[in-house]
Amino acid sequence: MSISKFSSNIARVGALSAALLAPVVALAQEAAPAAADAAAAAAPAFTMDKGDNTWMLVSSALVLLMTIPGLALFYGGLVRAKNMLSVLMQVFMITAVVALIWVTYGYSLAFTDGGSLNSFVGGFSKAFLAGVNTSSLAETFSKGVAIPEYTFIVFQMTFACITPGLIVGAFAERIKFSAVMLFVVLWVTFIYFPMAHMVWFWGGPSSYTSPAGLIFSYGAIDFAGGTVVHINAGIAGLVGAIMLGKRTGYKKEIMAPHSMTLTMVGASLLWVGWFGFNAGSNLEANAYASLAMINTFVATAAAAVSWCIVESFARGKASMLGGASGAVAGLVAVTPAAGFAGPMGSIVLGLIVSPVCYFFVDVVKNKFNYDDSLDVFGVHCIGGIIGALGTGILVNPALGGAGIVDYSTADFAASYAGTATQVLAQAKGVLTTLLWSGIGSAILYKIVDVIIGLRVSVEAEREGLDLATHGEAAYHA
């Protein structure tokens, strides 16, 4: 793709983001039924392996474990005791609400053909799971191999649930519960579902020449959601933190985590659940799932060690918070690379990501004086960018990577377009994600602020959101 064509696409992304709440979704289903029927008739017979299906069901449960209780406890331990329950409630209810939205219209917008808008979003042909039953299948990354469509829907649903949950860490301790819920409903509709479509929608191995999502068409690769999940949520979190403003007493009062014990438990659950997140994204129980699993092990370990080393030099002591933060940074970075890099490349990725994230958390945040409460931007967005760009390098077979499957060849041989070509494609994907989510999220925050207001009162913030918002406390003396 030429630079001029890419610039044109970016302009289209900006224009669509600015008109985010226009009837984009309503116009998205222009797919012709006759064409869909013809494609279905021409599709080859798929085979389903019970082992693949079992692995994907287990992976789906593991990703849910990441969110509740994993993410909820990780974030909850990092806030003050008076706000613990509010964070648990936000993550828990986001999971419930998004699950319902996903099966209502989210899956359809993310994973069906969107007609003239297909580069950006799908249509409504599978709204309310129309046409999905126990006989319908979703093809994996091997031609003719499939899993039950219900299984694919559930697996992708867990991704849709955790992504907006990540955002709340950026403005924890100061946002209205009602504002969180309204924002999430709008955000998954106009930001997440289109992003998932742009990155992951394609025809599959049996129809690889079919129109694909915008970022997929760049040639960008994202195994498990570096752009869709982490950069997407991270930039939305930064925008939210800036638009809500700083917490009352920020940098004047002690705002230390109230329970590093719970944060460690949460981080550990995230690590365990992430095996479903990354290895499950292979959609099959084969050697590439094993590759994603070992990469998730070693990149995370390397990043945890790296963060503690940097912290020891910078502050003289390694902290549990640093170890947990490094582990999460490693998990974030290896997400897009999990099934593409080799284990040694993943270790290098883990060693590199922590110093960069540490710099953004410790230096950049203080320099620009924004209150990203739990460092969503510094860890998830920055770590996601490092991972996305690094994937373009580490996928190279010469560096131990798996290469990129070329579906135009008879044997689906692995290929590599070259470092410059692949990294440029990755950079296009990163930039598109930053623009789509950054601009779109700012518009949605403003809409929510106008409708119900984003921020609690100073009195409620002083009292703590547990009692002020929910009328109960996480702890009793």
Coordinates of C-alpha atoms in Angstrom, one line a residue:
M1 CA 0.0 0.0 0.0
S2 CA 1.4 3.4 -1.0
I3 CA 2.0 6.2 1.6
S4 CA -0.6 8.3 -0.3
K5 CA -3.2 5.6 -0.1
F6 CA -2.5 5.1 3.6
S7 CA -2.8 8.9 4.2
S8 CA -6.1 8.7 2.4
N9 CA -7.2 5.9 4.7
I10 CA -6.1 7.8 7.8
A11 CA -8.1 10.8 6.7
R12 CA -11.1 8.5 6.3
V13 CA -10.5 7.2 9.8
G14 CA -10.4 10.7 11.3
A15 CA -13.6 11.7 9.4
L16 CA -15.5 8.6 10.6
S17 CA -14.3 9.1 14.2
A18 CA -15.5 12.7 14.2
A19 CA -18.9 11.5 13.0
L20 CA -18.9 8.6 15.3
L21 CA -22.4 8.9 16.4
A22 CA -23.9 9.5 13.0
P23 CA -25.7 6.5 11.5
V24 CA -22.6 4.6 10.8
V25 CA -23.7 1.3 12.3
A26 CA -27.3 1.7 10.9
L27 CA -25.9 1.8 7.4
A28 CA -23.4 -1.0 7.9
Q29 CA -25.5 -3.9 6.8
E30 CA -25.5 -3.5 3.0
A31 CA -24.3 -7.1 2.4
A32 CA -26.4 -8.7 -0.3
P33 CA -28.3 -11.8 0.9
A34 CA -27.9 -13.4 -2.6
A35 CA -24.1 -13.0 -2.4
A36 CA -24.0 -14.4 1.1
D37 CA -26.0 -17.4 0.0
A38 CA -23.7 -18.0 -3.0
A39 CA -20.6 -17.8 -0.8
A40 CA -22.1 -20.2 1.7
A41 CA -22.8 -22.6 -1.2
A42 CA -19.3 -22.4 -2.5
A43 CA -17.7 -22.9 0.9
P44 CA -15.9 -26.2 1.5
A45 CA -17.1 -28.7 4.1
F46 CA -15.4 -28.0 7.4
T47 CA -14.3 -30.5 9.9
M48 CA -14.4 -30.0 13.7
D49 CA -12.0 -31.5 16.2
K50 CA -13.3 -32.1 19.7
G51 CA -9.8 -31.3 21.1
D52 CA -9.8 -27.9 19.4
N53 CA -13.2 -27.2 20.8
T54 CA -12.3 -28.3 24.3
W55 CA -9.2 -26.1 24.3
M56 CA -11.2 -23.1 23.1
L57 CA -13.9 -23.6 25.8
V58 CA -11.2 -23.8 28.4
S59 CA -9.4 -20.7 27.0
S60 CA -12.7 -18.7 27.1
A61 CA -13.0 -19.6 30.8
L62 CA -9.4 -18.5 31.4
V63 CA -10.0 -15.1 29.8
L64 CA -13.0 -14.6 32.0
L65 CA -10.8 -15.5 35.0
M66 CA -8.4 -12.7 33.8
T67 CA -11.2 -10.2 34.1
I68 CA -13.2 -11.4 37.1
P69 CA -11.5 -11.8 39.5
G70 CA -8.0 -11.1 38.0
L71 CA -8.3 -7.6 36.7
A72 CA -10.7 -6.6 39.4
L73 CA -8.4 -7.6 42.2
F74 CA -5.3 -6.2 40.5
Y75 CA -6.9 -2.8 40.1
G76 CA -8.7 -3.0 43.5
G77 CA -5.5 -3.6 45.4
L78 CA -4.0 -0.5 43.8
V79 CA -6.6 2.0 44.9
R80 CA -7.3 3.3 48.4
A81 CA -9.4 1.1 50.7
K82 CA -12.3 3.5 50.5
N83 CA -12.6 2.8 46.7
M84 CA -11.9 -0.9 46.6
L85 CA -15.5 -2.0 46.2
S86 CA -16.2 0.6 43.5
V87 CA -13.4 -0.8 41.3
L88 CA -14.7 -4.4 41.8
M89 CA -18.2 -3.3 40.9
Q90 CA -17.1 -1.4 37.8
V91 CA -15.1 -4.4 36.4
F92 CA -17.8 -6.9 37.3
M93 CA -20.7 -5.0 35.8
I94 CA -18.8 -4.1 32.7
T95 CA -18.3 -7.8 32.1
A96 CA -22.1 -8.5 32.5
V97 CA -23.2 -5.6 30.4
V98 CA -20.8 -6.1 27.5
A99 CA -21.6 -9.8 27.4
L100 CA -25.2 -9.0 26.7
I101 CA -24.3 -6.3 24.1
W102 CA -21.9 -8.8 22.4
V103 CA -24.6 -11.4 21.6
T104 CA -27.2 -8.7 20.8
Y105 CA -25.2 -6.9 18.0
G106 CA -21.5 -6.7 18.9
Y107 CA -20.5 -10.1 17.4
S108 CA -22.3 -9.1 14.2
L109 CA -20.6 -5.7 13.9
A110 CA -17.2 -7.2 14.5
F111 CA -17.3 -10.4 12.5
T112 CA -19.6 -10.0 9.5
D113 CA -19.3 -8.3 6.2
G114 CA -20.2 -4.6 6.4
G115 CA -20.8 -4.0 2.7
S116 CA -19.5 -0.5 1.6
L117 CA -18.3 0.1 5.1
N118 CA -16.5 -3.2 5.5
S119 CA -13.1 -1.7 5.9
F120 CA -14.3 -0.2 9.2
V121 CA -17.2 -2.2 10.6
G122 CA -19.5 -5.2 10.0
G123 CA -23.2 -5.3 9.6
F124 CA -26.3 -6.6 11.4
S125 CA -26.7 -9.9 9.6
K126 CA -26.0 -11.9 12.8
A127 CA -27.6 -9.5 15.2
F128 CA -29.3 -11.4 18.1
L129 CA -27.2 -14.3 16.8
A130 CA -29.4 -14.8 13.8
G131 CA -28.5 -17.9 11.8
V132 CA -26.2 -19.2 14.5
N133 CA -27.0 -22.7 15.9
T134 CA -25.3 -25.9 17.1
S135 CA -24.5 -26.8 13.5
S136 CA -22.8 -23.6 12.4
L137 CA -19.0 -23.5 12.4
A138 CA -16.3 -20.8 12.3
E139 CA -13.1 -21.6 10.4
T140 CA -9.8 -21.5 12.2
F141 CA -6.4 -20.6 10.6
S142 CA -6.2 -24.0 8.8
K143 CA -8.2 -24.5 5.7
G144 CA -11.2 -26.6 6.3
V145 CA -10.7 -26.8 10.0
A146 CA -13.4 -25.2 12.2
I147 CA -14.8 -24.9 15.7
P148 CA -18.4 -24.4 16.7
E149 CA -19.5 -20.8 16.0
Y150 CA -20.9 -20.6 19.5
T151 CA -17.4 -21.4 20.8
F152 CA -15.9 -18.6 18.7
I153 CA -18.6 -16.2 19.8
V154 CA -17.9 -16.9 23.5
F155 CA -14.1 -16.7 23.1
Q156 CA -14.3 -13.3 21.4
M157 CA -17.0 -12.2 23.9
T158 CA -14.4 -12.5 26.7
F159 CA -12.1 -10.1 24.8
A160 CA -14.9 -7.6 24.4
C161 CA -15.6 -7.8 28.2
I162 CA -12.0 -7.3 29.4
T163 CA -11.0 -4.4 27.1
P164 CA -13.3 -1.7 28.5
G165 CA -12.5 -3.1 31.9
L166 CA -8.9 -2.1 31.4
I167 CA -9.9 1.5 30.8
V168 CA -11.3 2.2 34.3
G169 CA -7.9 2.0 35.9
A170 CA -7.0 5.3 34.2
F171 CA -9.7 7.3 36.0
A172 CA -10.3 5.2 39.1
E173 CA -11.4 6.9 42.4
R174 CA -13.2 9.8 40.8
I175 CA -15.8 8.8 38.1
K176 CA -19.5 8.2 38.5
F177 CA -20.6 4.6 38.2
S178 CA -23.4 5.6 35.9
A179 CA -20.9 7.5 33.7
V180 CA -18.7 4.4 33.5
M181 CA -21.6 2.2 32.4
L182 CA -22.9 4.6 29.8
F183 CA -19.5 5.3 28.4
V184 CA -18.7 1.6 28.1
V185 CA -22.0 0.9 26.2
L186 CA -21.0 3.7 23.7
W187 CA -17.4 2.8 23.6
V188 CA -17.7 -0.9 22.7
T189 CA -20.3 0.0 20.1
F190 CA -18.4 2.8 18.3
I191 CA -14.8 2.0 19.2
Y192 CA -14.2 -1.7 20.1
F193 CA -16.4 -3.5 17.7
P194 CA -15.1 -1.5 14.7
M195 CA -11.5 -2.0 15.9
A196 CA -12.0 -5.8 16.2
H197 CA -13.4 -5.8 12.7
M198 CA -10.6 -3.7 11.3
V199 CA -7.9 -5.9 12.7
W200 CA -9.4 -9.4 12.7
F201 CA -12.1 -9.7 10.0
W202 CA -11.1 -11.6 6.9
G203 CA -12.5 -14.4 4.7
G204 CA -10.5 -17.1 6.4
P205 CA -8.1 -19.7 4.8
S206 CA -10.9 -20.9 2.4
S207 CA -11.7 -17.4 1.2
Y208 CA -8.5 -15.4 1.9
T209 CA -9.0 -13.0 -1.0
S210 CA -12.4 -11.8 0.3
P211 CA -12.5 -8.1 1.5
A212 CA -11.0 -7.7 5.0
G213 CA -10.9 -5.1 7.7
L214 CA -8.8 -2.0 7.2
I215 CA -5.9 -2.8 9.4
F216 CA -5.8 -6.5 8.3
S217 CA -5.6 -5.2 4.7
Y218 CA -2.4 -3.2 5.6
G219 CA -0.7 -6.6 6.2
A220 CA -0.5 -5.8 9.9
I221 CA -0.5 -8.9 12.2
D222 CA -1.9 -9.0 15.7
F223 CA -2.1 -12.5 17.2
A224 CA -4.2 -11.8 20.3
G225 CA -5.0 -8.1 20.5
G226 CA -2.1 -5.7 20.9
T227 CA -4.0 -3.1 18.9
V228 CA -7.6 -4.2 19.5
V229 CA -7.3 -4.5 23.3
H230 CA -4.2 -2.8 24.7
I231 CA -3.5 0.2 22.6
N232 CA -7.2 0.7 22.1
A233 CA -7.9 0.7 25.9
G234 CA -4.7 2.5 26.8
I235 CA -5.2 5.6 24.7
A236 CA -8.9 5.7 25.7
G237 CA -7.8 5.6 29.3
L238 CA -5.3 8.5 28.8
V239 CA -8.0 10.6 27.1
G240 CA -10.4 9.9 30.0
A241 CA -7.9 10.7 32.7
I242 CA -7.2 14.1 31.1
M243 CA -10.8 15.0 30.5
L244 CA -11.9 14.0 34.0
G245 CA -9.0 15.9 35.6
K246 CA -6.8 14.9 38.6
R247 CA -8.0 13.2 41.7
T248 CA -8.7 15.6 44.6
G249 CA -5.5 15.9 46.5
Y250 CA -3.3 14.4 43.7
K251 CA 0.4 14.8 44.6
K252 CA -0.7 16.4 47.9
E253 CA -2.1 13.4 49.7
I254 CA -0.8 9.8 50.0
M255 CA -2.6 7.7 47.5
A256 CA -0.6 4.5 47.9
P257 CA -2.1 1.1 47.0
H258 CA -4.1 -0.2 50.0
S259 CA -3.3 -3.9 49.4
M260 CA -0.3 -5.1 47.5
T261 CA -1.3 -8.6 48.5
L262 CA -4.5 -8.4 46.5
T263 CA -2.6 -6.7 43.6
M264 CA -0.2 -9.7 43.5
V265 CA -3.1 -12.1 43.6
G266 CA -4.8 -10.2 40.7
A267 CA -1.6 -10.0 38.7
S268 CA -1.0 -13.8 39.1
L269 CA -4.6 -14.5 38.0
L270 CA -3.9 -12.3 35.0
W271 CA -0.8 -14.3 34.1
V272 CA -2.6 -17.6 34.4
G273 CA -5.7 -16.4 32.5
W274 CA -3.5 -14.8 29.8
F275 CA -2.6 -18.3 28.5
G276 CA -6.2 -18.6 27.4
F277 CA -6.0 -15.1 26.0
N278 CA -2.8 -15.7 23.9
A279 CA -2.7 -19.5 23.3
G280 CA -6.4 -19.6 22.8
S281 CA -6.2 -17.0 20.0
N282 CA -4.7 -19.7 17.8
L283 CA -8.2 -21.3 17.7
E284 CA -6.7 -24.8 17.5
A285 CA -4.9 -27.0 20.0
N286 CA -1.7 -27.4 17.9
A287 CA 1.9 -26.5 18.0
Y288 CA 1.2 -22.8 17.4
A289 CA -0.9 -22.8 20.6
S290 CA 2.1 -24.3 22.4
L291 CA 4.4 -21.6 20.9
A292 CA 2.0 -18.9 22.1
M293 CA 2.0 -20.5 25.6
I294 CA 5.7 -20.7 26.0
N295 CA 6.1 -17.1 24.7
T296 CA 3.5 -15.9 27.3
F297 CA 5.6 -17.6 30.0
V298 CA 9.0 -16.3 29.1
A299 CA 8.2 -12.8 27.9
T300 CA 6.3 -12.1 31.1
A301 CA 9.1 -13.5 33.3
A302 CA 11.7 -11.4 31.5
A303 CA 9.6 -8.3 31.8
A304 CA 9.1 -8.8 35.6
V305 CA 12.8 -9.3 36.1
S306 CA 13.7 -6.3 33.8
W307 CA 11.3 -4.0 35.7
C308 CA 12.8 -4.9 39.1
I309 CA 16.3 -4.4 37.8
V310 CA 15.5 -1.0 36.4
E311 CA 13.7 -0.1 39.7
S312 CA 16.7 -1.3 41.7
F313 CA 19.0 1.0 39.8
A314 CA 16.6 4.0 39.9
R315 CA 15.3 3.7 43.4
G316 CA 17.7 1.4 45.2
K317 CA 15.0 -1.2 45.9
A318 CA 12.8 -3.6 43.9
S319 CA 9.1 -3.5 44.8
M320 CA 6.2 -6.0 44.6
L321 CA 4.4 -3.3 42.6
G322 CA 7.3 -3.1 40.2
G323 CA 7.3 -6.9 39.8
A324 CA 3.6 -7.0 39.1
S325 CA 3.7 -4.0 36.8
G326 CA 6.6 -5.6 34.8
A327 CA 4.7 -8.8 34.5
V328 CA 1.7 -7.1 33.1
A329 CA 3.8 -5.0 30.7
G330 CA 5.4 -8.3 29.4
L331 CA 2.0 -9.9 29.0
V332 CA 0.8 -6.8 27.0
A333 CA 3.9 -6.7 24.8
V334 CA 3.8 -10.4 23.9
T335 CA 0.1 -10.4 23.1
P336 CA 0.4 -9.4 19.4
A337 CA 3.6 -11.5 19.1
A338 CA 2.5 -14.6 20.9
G339 CA 2.0 -16.9 17.9
F340 CA 4.6 -15.2 15.7
A341 CA 7.8 -14.7 17.7
G342 CA 10.2 -17.4 18.9
P343 CA 10.8 -17.9 22.6
M344 CA 14.2 -16.2 22.6
G345 CA 12.7 -13.2 20.7
S346 CA 9.9 -13.1 23.3
I347 CA 12.5 -12.9 26.1
V348 CA 14.1 -9.9 24.3
L349 CA 10.7 -8.3 23.9
G350 CA 10.0 -8.7 27.7
L351 CA 13.4 -7.3 28.6
I352 CA 12.9 -4.2 26.4
V353 CA 9.3 -3.3 27.3
S354 CA 9.7 -2.8 31.0
P355 CA 12.3 0.0 30.9
V356 CA 10.2 1.8 28.3
C357 CA 7.0 1.5 30.3
Y358 CA 8.8 2.4 33.5
F359 CA 10.0 5.6 31.8
F360 CA 6.5 6.5 30.8
V361 CA 5.1 5.7 34.3
D362 CA 7.8 7.4 36.3
V363 CA 9.0 10.2 34.1
V364 CA 6.6 11.1 31.3
K365 CA 3.5 11.0 33.6
N366 CA 5.2 13.4 36.1
K367 CA 6.5 15.6 33.3
F368 CA 3.1 16.2 31.8
N369 CA 1.3 16.0 35.1
Y370 CA -1.7 13.9 34.1
D371 CA -3.4 11.6 36.6
D372 CA -3.6 8.1 35.0
S373 CA -4.5 6.5 38.3
L374 CA -3.3 3.0 37.7
D375 CA -1.0 3.6 34.7
V376 CA -3.2 2.2 32.0
F377 CA -1.6 4.4 29.3
G378 CA 2.0 3.8 30.5
V379 CA 1.6 0.0 30.6
H380 CA -1.1 -1.0 28.2
C381 CA -0.8 1.6 25.4
I382 CA 3.0 1.9 25.5
G383 CA 3.5 -1.8 26.1
G384 CA 1.0 -2.5 23.3
I385 CA 2.9 -0.2 20.9
I386 CA 6.2 -1.9 21.7
G387 CA 4.7 -5.3 21.2
A388 CA 3.0 -4.4 17.9
L389 CA 6.1 -2.9 16.4
G390 CA 8.3 -5.7 17.8
T391 CA 6.1 -8.3 16.4
G392 CA 6.9 -7.0 12.9
I393 CA 10.6 -7.8 13.6
L394 CA 10.4 -10.9 15.7
V395 CA 8.1 -12.8 13.3
N396 CA 11.1 -13.1 11.0
P397 CA 12.1 -16.8 10.7
A398 CA 15.8 -15.7 10.7
L399 CA 15.2 -14.5 14.3
G400 CA 13.4 -17.6 15.4
G401 CA 10.0 -16.4 14.4
A402 CA 7.2 -18.5 12.9
G403 CA 6.8 -16.4 9.7
I404 CA 3.5 -15.3 8.3
V405 CA 1.3 -17.8 6.5
D406 CA 1.0 -17.1 2.8
Y407 CA -2.5 -18.4 1.9
S408 CA -1.9 -17.7 -1.8
T409 CA 0.6 -20.7 -1.9
A410 CA -0.6 -24.3 -2.4
D411 CA 1.0 -25.5 0.9
F412 CA 0.3 -22.3 2.9
A413 CA 4.1 -21.8 3.4
A414 CA 5.4 -19.2 5.9
S415 CA 6.8 -16.1 4.4
Y416 CA 8.2 -12.8 5.6
A417 CA 8.0 -9.6 3.5
G418 CA 11.1 -8.0 5.2
T419 CA 11.6 -5.9 8.3
A420 CA 10.9 -2.5 6.8
T421 CA 7.8 -3.7 5.0
Q422 CA 6.3 -5.5 8.0
V423 CA 7.2 -2.9 10.6
L424 CA 5.7 -0.2 8.4
A425 CA 2.5 -2.2 8.2
Q426 CA 2.5 -2.6 12.0
A427 CA 3.1 1.2 12.4
K428 CA 0.1 1.9 10.2
G429 CA -2.1 -0.3 12.4
V430 CA -0.8 1.4 15.5
L431 CA -1.4 4.9 14.2
T432 CA -4.9 4.0 12.9
T433 CA -5.8 2.6 16.4
L434 CA -4.5 5.7 18.2
L435 CA -6.5 7.9 15.9
W436 CA -9.7 5.9 16.0
S437 CA -9.8 5.3 19.7
G438 CA -8.3 8.6 20.7
I439 CA -10.6 10.8 18.7
G440 CA -13.6 8.6 19.2
S441 CA -13.2 8.2 22.9
A442 CA -12.9 12.0 23.4
I443 CA -16.2 12.5 21.6
L444 CA -17.9 9.8 23.7
Y445 CA -16.5 11.2 27.0
K446 CA -17.9 14.6 26.1
I447 CA -21.3 13.1 25.3
V448 CA -21.5 11.3 28.6
D449 CA -20.4 14.4 30.4
V450 CA -23.2 16.4 28.8
I451 CA -25.8 13.8 29.5
I452 CA -25.1 12.8 33.1
G453 CA -21.7 14.2 34.0
L454 CA -18.5 12.3 34.4
R455 CA -17.2 13.1 37.8
V456 CA -18.5 12.6 41.3
S457 CA -18.6 15.5 43.7
V458 CA -15.6 16.5 45.8
E459 CA -17.5 15.4 48.9
A460 CA -18.2 11.9 47.5
E461 CA -14.6 11.6 46.4
R462 CA -13.4 12.5 49.9
E463 CA -15.8 10.0 51.5
G464 CA -14.8 7.3 49.0
L465 CA -16.9 5.8 46.2
D466 CA -17.7 2.6 48.1
L467 CA -20.0 4.4 50.5
A468 CA -20.9 7.4 48.4
T469 CA -21.9 5.5 45.2
H470 CA -22.8 1.9 46.4
G471 CA -23.7 2.4 50.1
E472 CA -21.4 -0.4 51.2
A473 CA -17.8 -0.9 52.1
A474 CA -15.3 -3.5 51.0
Y475 CA -14.0 -3.8 54.6
H476 CA -15.4 -3.6 58.1
A477 CA -13.4 -3.0 61.2

